[in-house]
XYZ file of C-alpha atoms in Angstrom:
661
model
C 33.479 -79.373 30.611
C 33.817 -79.197 34.277
C 31.238 -80.821 36.593
C 28.549 -78.664 38.004
C 27.386 -75.348 36.536
C 29.934 -72.721 35.398
C 28.561 -69.321 34.584
C 30.572 -66.556 32.875
C 29.025 -63.068 32.775
C 30.441 -60.540 30.476
C 27.904 -57.703 31.008
C 24.723 -56.637 32.772
C 22.569 -59.145 34.627
C 19.809 -61.113 32.982
C 16.341 -59.634 32.691
C 16.945 -55.925 33.143
C 13.694 -54.176 32.298
C 12.955 -50.771 30.767
C 9.618 -49.626 29.423
C 8.405 -49.948 25.847
C 9.277 -46.980 23.780
C 6.924 -46.976 20.871
C 4.905 -49.413 18.721
C 2.905 -49.269 15.544
C 0.851 -51.549 13.292
C 1.066 -50.785 9.616
C -2.350 -51.155 7.863
C -1.049 -53.412 5.019
C -3.008 -56.064 3.047
C 0.171 -57.915 2.298
C -1.144 -61.099 4.054
C -4.879 -60.551 3.331
C -6.530 -63.472 1.669
C -10.143 -63.096 0.569
C -12.435 -65.923 1.742
C -13.177 -66.729 -1.979
C -9.558 -66.583 -3.024
C -8.312 -68.999 -5.645
C -5.921 -71.729 -4.732
C -3.199 -69.921 -6.761
C -3.713 -66.714 -4.721
C -3.584 -68.730 -1.456
C -0.390 -70.218 -2.590
C 1.228 -66.891 -3.450
C 0.304 -65.570 0.019
C 1.698 -68.766 1.569
C 5.026 -68.125 -0.173
C 5.063 -64.607 1.041
C 4.428 -65.890 4.650
C 7.436 -68.314 4.113
C 9.838 -65.668 2.823
C 8.894 -63.231 5.566
C 9.683 -65.684 8.259
C 6.118 -66.995 9.234
C 6.257 -70.684 8.283
C 3.361 -71.778 10.393
C 0.973 -69.662 8.317
C 2.846 -70.715 5.247
C 2.121 -74.400 5.881
C -1.564 -73.665 6.279
C -1.856 -71.555 3.227
C 0.117 -73.861 0.895
C -1.527 -76.954 2.161
C -4.948 -75.373 1.551
C -3.921 -74.541 -2.061
C -2.683 -78.131 -2.543
C -5.954 -79.545 -1.133
C -7.882 -77.509 -3.677
C -5.948 -78.802 -6.622
C -3.062 -76.418 -7.088
C -0.141 -78.826 -7.010
C 3.112 -78.999 -9.029
C 6.868 -79.139 -8.370
C 7.074 -75.423 -7.531
C 4.126 -75.557 -4.977
C 5.379 -78.822 -3.433
C 8.945 -77.339 -3.077
C 7.681 -74.500 -0.976
C 5.349 -76.826 0.978
C 8.426 -78.870 1.964
C 10.309 -75.729 2.981
C 7.350 -74.549 5.042
C 7.078 -78.034 6.810
C 10.768 -77.989 7.721
C 11.500 -74.226 8.323
C 12.404 -73.304 11.948
C 11.954 -76.872 12.998
C 14.193 -79.838 13.730
C 13.410 -83.235 12.491
C 12.320 -84.505 15.900
C 9.726 -81.577 16.014
C 7.804 -83.265 13.322
C 4.894 -85.429 14.279
C 4.509 -88.939 12.886
C 1.683 -87.704 10.583
C 3.889 -84.998 9.199
C 6.656 -87.376 8.575
C 4.234 -89.563 6.702
C 3.020 -86.632 4.680
C 6.561 -85.817 3.623
C 7.221 -89.386 2.739
C 3.974 -89.421 0.629
C 5.099 -86.064 -1.083
C 8.515 -87.600 -1.957
C 6.575 -90.295 -3.976
C 4.827 -87.540 -5.973
C 8.067 -86.057 -7.356
C 8.311 -88.341 -10.299
C 4.806 -87.249 -11.482
C 5.865 -83.472 -11.815
C 7.211 -81.984 -15.019
C 11.025 -81.831 -15.385
C 12.628 -78.370 -14.567
C 14.488 -76.518 -11.911
C 11.590 -76.826 -9.401
C 11.615 -80.585 -9.764
C 15.368 -80.633 -9.262
C 15.224 -78.534 -6.202
C 12.482 -80.737 -4.844
C 14.626 -83.809 -5.296
C 17.572 -82.165 -3.515
C 15.270 -81.284 -0.617
C 14.325 -84.884 -0.152
C 18.053 -85.905 -0.659
C 19.059 -83.702 2.227
C 16.368 -85.231 4.356
C 17.499 -88.640 3.497
C 20.966 -87.799 4.830
C 19.544 -87.840 8.380
C 20.521 -90.812 10.554
C 23.255 -91.983 8.147
C 26.193 -91.042 10.430
C 26.998 -88.250 8.112
C 27.568 -90.586 5.214
C 29.111 -89.097 2.175
C 27.686 -85.653 1.449
C 29.792 -84.947 -1.671
C 27.106 -86.043 -4.158
C 24.355 -84.172 -2.441
C 26.521 -81.074 -2.135
C 27.149 -81.227 -5.851
C 23.422 -81.395 -6.619
C 22.731 -78.733 -4.115
C 25.404 -76.305 -5.555
C 24.080 -77.040 -9.128
C 20.732 -75.340 -8.235
C 20.111 -71.712 -8.938
C 21.106 -69.352 -6.014
C 17.498 -68.631 -5.093
C 16.559 -72.339 -4.673
C 19.904 -73.175 -3.037
C 19.696 -70.296 -0.500
C 16.023 -71.127 0.286
C 16.978 -74.733 1.148
C 19.951 -73.739 3.316
C 17.878 -71.143 5.251
C 14.692 -73.088 5.887
C 16.325 -76.484 6.513
C 18.723 -74.896 8.973
C 17.728 -76.889 12.035
C 17.399 -80.037 9.930
C 20.839 -80.031 8.408
C 23.612 -81.218 10.799
C 27.033 -82.724 10.999
C 29.532 -82.945 8.077
C 27.067 -81.663 5.547
C 26.466 -78.426 7.286
C 30.087 -77.930 7.975
C 30.762 -78.086 4.276
C 28.094 -75.459 3.610
C 28.820 -73.109 6.551
C 31.492 -70.986 5.108
C 29.350 -70.219 2.133
C 26.468 -69.429 4.368
C 28.569 -67.078 6.450
C 29.847 -65.294 3.478
C 26.334 -64.812 2.200
C 25.200 -63.378 5.373
C 28.053 -61.067 5.633
C 27.421 -59.630 2.133
C 23.649 -59.243 2.662
C 23.709 -58.072 6.271
C 23.801 -54.351 5.361
C 22.426 -54.573 1.934
C 19.655 -52.267 0.483
C 20.675 -49.341 2.777
C 19.708 -51.197 6.014
C 21.271 -48.518 8.339
C 19.472 -45.588 6.613
C 16.158 -47.373 6.212
C 15.291 -49.526 9.326
C 13.981 -46.552 11.333
C 11.197 -46.145 8.810
C 9.722 -49.484 9.613
C 8.939 -48.449 13.149
C 7.607 -45.109 12.127
C 3.846 -45.160 12.364
C 1.609 -44.643 9.388
C 0.703 -40.882 9.387
C -2.975 -39.903 9.886
C -4.468 -37.853 7.094
C -4.362 -33.990 7.038
C -7.151 -31.975 8.652
C -7.793 -28.345 9.242
C -10.304 -26.369 11.214
C -13.257 -25.433 8.793
C -14.757 -22.033 8.741
C -17.078 -21.035 11.506
C -20.840 -21.415 10.472
C -22.248 -18.281 9.021
C -24.799 -16.214 10.789
C -25.803 -14.213 7.754
C -29.075 -16.026 7.302
C -30.528 -14.529 10.570
C -29.282 -11.106 9.803
C -30.537 -11.247 6.210
C -34.040 -12.422 7.532
C -34.420 -9.278 9.694
C -33.105 -6.922 7.041
C -36.224 -6.419 4.860
C -38.368 -5.370 7.756
C -35.762 -2.933 9.101
C -34.935 -1.713 5.759
C -38.531 -1.189 4.838
C -39.289 0.658 7.982
C -36.266 2.940 7.322
C -37.372 3.536 3.743
C -40.941 4.395 4.831
C -39.951 6.916 7.423
C -37.336 8.648 5.301
C -39.759 8.765 2.322
C -42.335 10.342 4.665
C -39.843 12.927 5.867
C -38.774 13.655 2.278
C -42.459 14.160 1.257
C -43.051 16.560 4.128
C -40.043 18.534 2.893
C -41.185 18.349 -0.704
C -44.544 19.857 0.300
C -42.858 22.882 2.034
C -40.012 23.471 -0.486
C -39.806 21.176 -3.584
C -36.553 22.607 -4.870
C -34.682 22.328 -1.502
C -36.032 18.844 -0.911
C -34.724 17.545 -4.224
C -31.277 18.984 -3.514
C -31.251 17.491 -0.006
C -32.346 14.127 -1.387
C -29.491 14.040 -3.810
C -26.961 14.924 -1.139
C -28.477 12.370 1.270
C -28.259 9.490 -1.439
C -24.559 10.381 -2.266
C -23.529 10.557 1.382
C -25.490 7.399 2.251
C -23.838 5.270 -0.642
C -20.384 6.698 0.369
C -20.991 5.794 4.087
C -22.214 2.332 3.119
C -19.141 1.606 0.926
C -16.473 2.800 3.260
C -18.350 1.839 6.432
C -18.774 -1.784 5.370
C -15.022 -2.150 4.845
C -14.207 -0.352 8.182
C -16.786 -2.415 10.183
C -15.506 -5.798 8.631
C -11.823 -5.134 9.241
C -12.338 -3.916 12.767
C -14.432 -6.930 13.531
C -11.767 -9.284 12.101
C -8.915 -7.459 13.769
C -10.525 -7.813 17.191
C -11.216 -11.421 16.542
C -7.595 -12.118 15.548
C -6.338 -10.414 18.678
C -8.495 -12.595 20.880
C -7.190 -15.766 22.622
C -7.908 -18.964 20.692
C -10.993 -20.735 21.808
C -10.389 -23.580 24.259
C -12.302 -26.737 23.203
C -11.918 -28.264 26.614
C -12.964 -25.315 28.803
C -15.444 -27.484 30.677
C -12.937 -30.479 31.049
C -9.852 -29.465 32.914
C -8.523 -33.075 32.785
C -8.627 -33.134 29.054
C -6.633 -29.809 28.854
C -4.094 -30.735 31.490
C -3.441 -34.445 30.799
C -3.090 -37.064 28.074
C -3.273 -36.273 24.396
C -3.284 -32.392 24.653
C -0.181 -32.369 26.888
C 1.569 -34.823 24.351
C 0.722 -32.525 21.558
C 2.058 -29.566 23.543
C 5.331 -31.396 24.212
C 5.679 -32.262 20.584
C 5.113 -28.654 19.418
C 7.830 -27.492 21.943
C 10.152 -30.210 20.641
C 9.737 -29.398 16.925
C 9.656 -25.575 17.423
C 12.899 -25.971 19.468
C 14.544 -27.801 16.624
C 13.163 -25.684 13.790
C 14.631 -22.297 14.799
C 15.054 -19.287 12.460
C 18.696 -18.382 11.685
C 20.027 -15.850 14.297
C 17.657 -16.799 17.073
C 18.416 -18.946 20.030
C 15.878 -21.800 20.660
C 14.618 -20.356 24.011
C 14.121 -16.975 22.407
C 12.169 -18.524 19.520
C 10.063 -20.528 21.927
C 9.208 -17.399 23.961
C 8.551 -15.430 20.721
C 5.983 -18.085 19.496
C 4.321 -19.102 22.711
C 0.921 -17.681 21.731
C 1.132 -19.251 18.245
C 2.118 -22.599 19.666
C -0.784 -22.593 22.161
C -3.215 -21.796 19.359
C -1.788 -24.720 17.259
C -1.850 -26.946 20.337
C -5.653 -26.220 20.706
C -6.421 -26.689 16.986
C -4.549 -30.093 16.795
C -6.074 -31.332 19.922
C -9.528 -30.368 18.748
C -8.942 -31.987 15.293
C -7.475 -35.316 16.301
C -8.302 -36.056 20.017
C -11.483 -37.974 19.114
C -9.581 -40.237 16.789
C -7.977 -42.117 19.704
C -4.596 -41.975 18.077
C -1.043 -41.623 19.323
C 0.599 -38.234 18.901
C 3.351 -39.960 16.916
C 0.839 -40.408 14.006
C 0.316 -36.626 13.773
C 3.941 -35.667 14.386
C 4.375 -35.032 10.688
C 1.774 -32.158 10.786
C 3.327 -30.755 13.994
C 6.685 -30.795 12.288
C 5.239 -29.166 9.126
C 3.573 -26.418 11.274
C 6.880 -25.783 13.072
C 8.638 -25.472 9.683
C 5.912 -23.205 8.312
C 6.232 -20.837 11.347
C 9.974 -20.716 10.811
C 9.601 -20.017 7.183
C 6.978 -17.260 7.739
C 9.161 -15.639 10.377
C 12.057 -15.542 7.701
C 9.740 -13.892 5.184
C 8.257 -11.413 7.712
C 4.683 -12.786 7.437
C 4.414 -14.523 10.854
C 2.488 -11.796 12.633
C 0.850 -10.131 9.639
C -2.830 -10.762 10.533
C -3.417 -7.635 12.652
C -1.856 -5.419 9.912
C -3.886 -7.309 7.256
C -7.201 -6.198 8.699
C -6.203 -2.651 9.570
C -8.581 -0.045 7.864
C -6.816 2.766 5.845
C -7.125 6.226 7.410
C -8.616 7.623 4.066
C -11.493 5.137 4.250
C -12.159 5.932 7.830
C -12.142 9.748 7.080
C -14.445 9.364 3.998
C -16.946 7.328 6.079
C -16.970 9.894 8.881
C -17.461 12.779 6.399
C -20.281 10.852 4.706
C -22.077 10.287 8.046
C -21.641 13.943 9.017
C -23.167 14.947 5.635
C -26.038 12.636 6.342
C -26.584 14.248 9.844
C -26.412 17.772 8.291
C -28.905 16.756 5.593
C -31.397 15.418 8.238
C -31.129 18.821 9.993
C -31.538 20.616 6.687
C -34.697 18.563 5.921
C -36.148 19.518 9.273
C -35.409 23.227 8.416
C -37.102 22.772 5.025
C -40.195 21.248 6.698
C -40.164 24.094 9.291
C -40.232 26.621 6.547
C -43.736 25.590 5.733
C -44.886 27.219 8.935
C -47.146 24.311 10.062
C -46.506 23.135 13.771
C -48.087 19.719 13.329
C -46.030 19.022 10.293
C -42.901 19.940 12.215
C -43.845 17.449 14.940
C -44.286 14.646 12.390
C -40.932 15.605 10.822
C -39.241 15.203 14.266
C -40.872 11.815 14.905
C -39.838 10.838 11.295
C -36.137 11.742 11.967
C -36.068 9.757 15.139
C -37.612 6.792 13.469
C -35.221 7.098 10.543
C -32.216 7.179 12.840
C -33.393 4.163 14.796
C -34.521 2.039 11.867
C -31.485 3.077 9.728
C -29.188 1.946 12.574
C -30.992 -1.372 12.848
C -31.029 -1.887 9.064
C -27.393 -0.936 8.749
C -26.518 -3.397 11.573
C -28.332 -6.225 9.829
C -26.841 -5.304 6.460
C -23.312 -5.037 7.762
C -23.599 -8.410 9.548
C -24.948 -10.163 6.541
C -22.357 -8.645 4.277
C -19.552 -9.216 6.685
C -20.512 -12.742 7.366
C -20.474 -13.508 3.610
C -17.225 -11.769 3.161
C -15.682 -13.587 6.378
C -16.953 -17.019 5.203
C -15.517 -16.540 1.676
C -12.165 -15.402 3.252
C -12.000 -18.137 5.859
C -13.081 -20.809 3.249
C -10.217 -19.600 1.056
C -7.705 -19.720 3.985
C -9.075 -23.270 5.072
C -8.559 -24.530 1.513
C -5.085 -23.081 1.309
C -4.254 -24.427 4.768
C -5.633 -27.918 4.021
C -3.880 -27.981 0.538
C -0.511 -27.102 2.265
C -0.993 -29.871 4.823
C -2.162 -32.304 2.048
C 1.109 -31.682 0.231
C 3.143 -32.085 3.445
C 1.239 -35.374 4.121
C 1.859 -36.797 0.744
C 5.519 -35.821 0.796
C 6.060 -37.497 4.203
C 3.927 -40.558 3.298
C 5.642 -41.059 0.026
C 9.056 -40.724 1.676
C 8.052 -43.284 4.354
C 6.595 -45.590 1.757
C 9.837 -45.460 -0.270
C 12.222 -45.740 2.701
C 10.287 -48.346 4.807
C 11.820 -51.842 4.339
C 9.578 -54.684 3.223
C 8.907 -57.743 5.347
C 11.269 -59.823 3.346
C 14.064 -57.270 3.780
C 13.621 -57.144 7.556
C 13.513 -61.022 7.706
C 16.685 -61.150 5.515
C 18.600 -58.735 7.833
C 17.482 -60.553 10.961
C 18.517 -63.893 9.457
C 21.971 -62.524 8.539
C 22.443 -61.236 12.159
C 21.412 -64.662 13.514
C 23.756 -66.575 11.157
C 26.739 -64.417 12.042
C 25.913 -64.579 15.798
C 25.818 -68.356 15.536
C 29.000 -68.316 13.658
C 30.907 -66.175 16.243
C 29.579 -68.537 19.042
C 30.833 -71.604 17.214
C 34.226 -69.938 16.775
C 34.402 -68.812 20.322
C 33.727 -72.380 21.580
C 35.857 -73.894 18.773
C 32.991 -76.170 17.699
C 32.077 -77.445 14.296
C 28.449 -78.485 13.318
C 29.615 -82.142 13.489
C 30.332 -81.523 17.184
C 26.726 -80.458 17.871
C 23.705 -82.682 18.670
C 21.371 -79.837 18.023
C 21.049 -76.191 18.681
C 18.281 -73.523 19.134
C 18.212 -69.710 18.820
C 15.625 -67.811 20.887
C 14.883 -64.318 19.579
C 13.174 -61.944 22.008
C 12.758 -58.140 22.315
C 15.410 -56.257 24.307
C 13.987 -53.266 26.174
C 13.722 -50.403 25.593
C 12.655 -50.862 21.995
C 10.378 -49.775 19.226
C 8.300 -52.474 17.631
C 6.181 -52.558 14.519
C 4.456 -55.124 12.262
C 2.142 -55.286 9.353
C -1.362 -56.481 9.967
C -1.234 -60.303 10.181
C 2.459 -60.430 10.610
C 4.904 -60.859 13.536
C 6.227 -58.037 15.695
C 9.595 -56.787 14.607
C 11.866 -54.866 17.058
C 14.451 -52.097 16.961
C 16.407 -54.066 19.679
C 16.684 -57.826 20.001
C 18.046 -60.293 22.498
C 19.567 -63.446 20.916
C 19.838 -66.435 23.148
C 21.731 -69.338 21.603
C 21.750 -72.895 23.125
C 24.471 -75.286 21.634
C 23.822 -78.778 22.637
C 26.867 -81.154 22.678
C 27.628 -84.511 24.175
C 29.182 -82.687 27.147
C 26.213 -80.444 28.088
C 24.687 -77.161 27.131
C 26.549 -73.998 26.058
C 24.323 -70.849 26.249
C 25.348 -67.447 24.889
C 23.218 -64.481 24.667
C 23.617 -60.884 23.468
C 21.485 -57.751 22.758
C 21.586 -56.325 19.249
C 20.634 -52.900 17.815
C 18.755 -53.800 14.779
C 19.526 -50.622 12.927
C 23.310 -51.104 12.730
C 23.719 -54.746 14.178
C 25.871 -53.508 17.058
C 25.836 -56.082 19.829
C 26.391 -55.703 23.610
C 25.416 -57.044 27.057
C 26.910 -60.440 26.176
C 26.585 -63.338 28.659
C 27.686 -66.974 28.527
C 26.711 -69.967 30.536
C 27.903 -73.487 30.557
C 26.035 -76.442 32.380
C 25.489 -80.161 32.257
C 22.264 -81.685 31.159
C 21.164 -82.639 34.696
C 21.723 -79.000 35.983
C 18.651 -77.952 33.994
C 15.907 -79.038 36.428
C 12.832 -77.368 34.917
C 11.436 -75.183 32.196
C 8.091 -73.401 32.451
C 6.181 -71.057 30.259
C 3.611 -68.547 31.607
C 1.077 -66.770 29.583
C -0.443 -63.606 30.908
C -3.056 -61.652 28.897
C -1.785 -58.236 30.172
C 1.944 -58.894 29.856
C 2.736 -61.683 27.376
C 4.593 -64.907 27.483
C 7.536 -65.642 29.943
C 9.899 -68.579 29.861
C 11.303 -69.600 33.233
C 14.589 -71.489 33.079
C 15.498 -73.214 36.502
C 19.036 -74.651 37.144
C 19.759 -76.940 40.111
C 22.234 -74.638 41.805
C 21.227 -71.148 40.526
C 18.296 -68.788 40.555
C 15.434 -69.099 38.131
C 15.838 -66.939 35.026
C 12.752 -65.362 33.535
C 12.929 -64.636 29.818
C 10.235 -62.435 28.380
C 9.557 -64.061 25.001
C 6.931 -61.598 23.928
C 4.846 -58.828 25.211
C 1.088 -58.671 25.108
C -0.427 -57.302 21.861
C -4.179 -57.798 22.136
C -4.830 -54.032 22.282
C -2.893 -53.572 18.982
C -4.949 -56.178 16.929
C -7.117 -55.275 14.148
C -10.837 -56.322 14.327
C -10.234 -59.203 11.855
C -7.099 -60.632 13.624
C -7.242 -63.566 15.910
C -5.227 -63.012 19.221
C -4.414 -66.806 19.311
C -3.213 -66.822 15.636
C -1.048 -63.614 16.089
C 0.439 -65.057 19.277
C 1.294 -68.290 17.520
C 2.890 -66.284 14.635
C 5.053 -64.302 17.097
C 6.158 -67.380 19.158
C 7.193 -69.116 16.048
C 8.994 -66.117 14.769
C 10.877 -66.050 18.030
C 11.968 -69.631 17.723
C 10.038 -70.293 21.035
C 8.363 -73.512 20.053
C 11.537 -75.401 19.093
C 13.409 -73.895 22.058
C 10.808 -74.805 24.617
C 10.475 -78.355 23.353
C 14.278 -78.713 23.294
C 14.836 -77.383 26.891
C 11.729 -79.177 28.277
C 12.984 -82.471 26.864
C 16.414 -82.011 28.446
C 15.040 -80.920 31.721
C 12.693 -84.039 31.826
C 15.077 -86.751 30.490
C 18.596 -85.293 30.724
C 21.050 -87.130 28.528
C 18.535 -89.742 27.641
C 16.701 -87.165 25.520
C 19.940 -86.147 23.962
C 20.774 -89.785 22.991
C 17.374 -90.332 21.468
C 17.475 -87.225 19.388
C 21.177 -87.442 18.279
C 20.982 -86.949 14.470
C 23.023 -90.147 14.061
C 20.398 -92.063 16.003
C 17.306 -90.707 14.123
C 15.399 -93.154 11.959
C 16.507 -92.579 8.332
C 14.098 -90.822 5.950
C 13.740 -92.944 2.828
C 12.496 -90.818 -0.019
C 9.972 -92.752 -2.281
C 11.315 -91.223 -5.370
């Protein structure tokens, strides 16, 4: 290496920043442990933490299980993996080394089997430290004799512990496994689902409350008054001419029943037709800010997007958007009213917006998109029969007056006139109350049926989408496996580029940070995972530091924006970490003859925490998952002591680990 600092840039400058694109937290209980959980359950959750790349939590859970009496070769094997995972040997405290030494003495007490064999190999690998590479053949033979699951777990979790010739001997196999598993389990087709938010449940606007009770309460008085005055009028006619009065009564009853039957249908349909033709109610009429900004606008944009993509055959997108403008605005109002108070992102309701867009397209294709006005149109025959019946009632009332007048009594005629006026007024009021009560009952039944059909259709769409997401979404272990493969192959490419073997390295560290713009997601209690990562690898050799970084699209593992830097140990003047509650963690790397480089290790996430999650614990999980702890200690030590730190931590100079077994 040349003296001084040599930097080679192959793409964009460091620390370009674009805003966060999307984020979601899956409400999963995969890491949930009940306070009264048994040691066995705590151990199982600890193993899950370990497999999913969260060794710090795995150490706590498995140690707790052991402390409560759950201890055997299998448990202790995973405890050793958790103690060493994502850590170099010099990261261990004196107490932790003593605990490992104590555990090695317990191996002989466990029952014979594959777990005990794997545990012995783990301590044999530790014992190779500080032996100037020694002769790895015997240990390699024992390692390769293990089952693939045990062997792969040891190689993965002891990655920073294994060095030198031993790791050189295993690296080709490690690279081949990473190449084979990198795109396994349909990675390219499934990664997107991890960052898709959990959909919120289906909702629909319920029927409007019925006003039939008030109308029904007024009906007896109005109907009673109408019956009384019409009976009085008929009695007057009966006194004057009984035969004519009976005929007129029969005609009036027939005409009244006919008018009631067809009039009720006519009134209800006209009432619904006018209601359908009105603009949809605006739930934010008194709040212009709510209607013009935020959630409602995002819902409107989502409807425009999905309607623009779900276009009936033969129509241009702009024609379809113009054709459905009123429908979309009504749906925007409905969705805003149903979901605004939930304080959710529109992305959680996109499944419903997409379903409504597809439903509108399908109804247009079937010719039923605009069928509501026609559905409530009254047949002409019904209107004609109602008008004829009302005319017959009017003529019958005049005939009754004539019958009363035929009696020749002037006072009786005056009473009859008053009775007709009273009958018309009370009949109109009684009919109004009756029509409203009957219409409201009919409307409530019809809207309830429509509501149930609408909700059932949305429930089916929700279940279909949720089932598809649950089936497609990768597990935490799959996401961690793919990320590990990407890291392995990136490290391998860097080694081949610099023509280095593991025996040429003193140590190395890989910092994994988000690359903006990204989508990010996590399960409750787990680390953030990103759709785009930045890998920054530091290879520490006797000559200095080789740094190589790249950005990777996690869906298909495509890399870009590669940068390389080479510098002496004394060129690294300082390393600082800054924690900001509103932004996250930043690592500042300062070289003696260059500008400081700020590396965003993680973004803030306190607003995304569940009530039972600890901000400090989640931050620790994410920092460990990023490789930050090991990277910071390594760079801080180099910045403080230069080559002296390297000499003290050279694997060949480490104090040997003597297994007690």
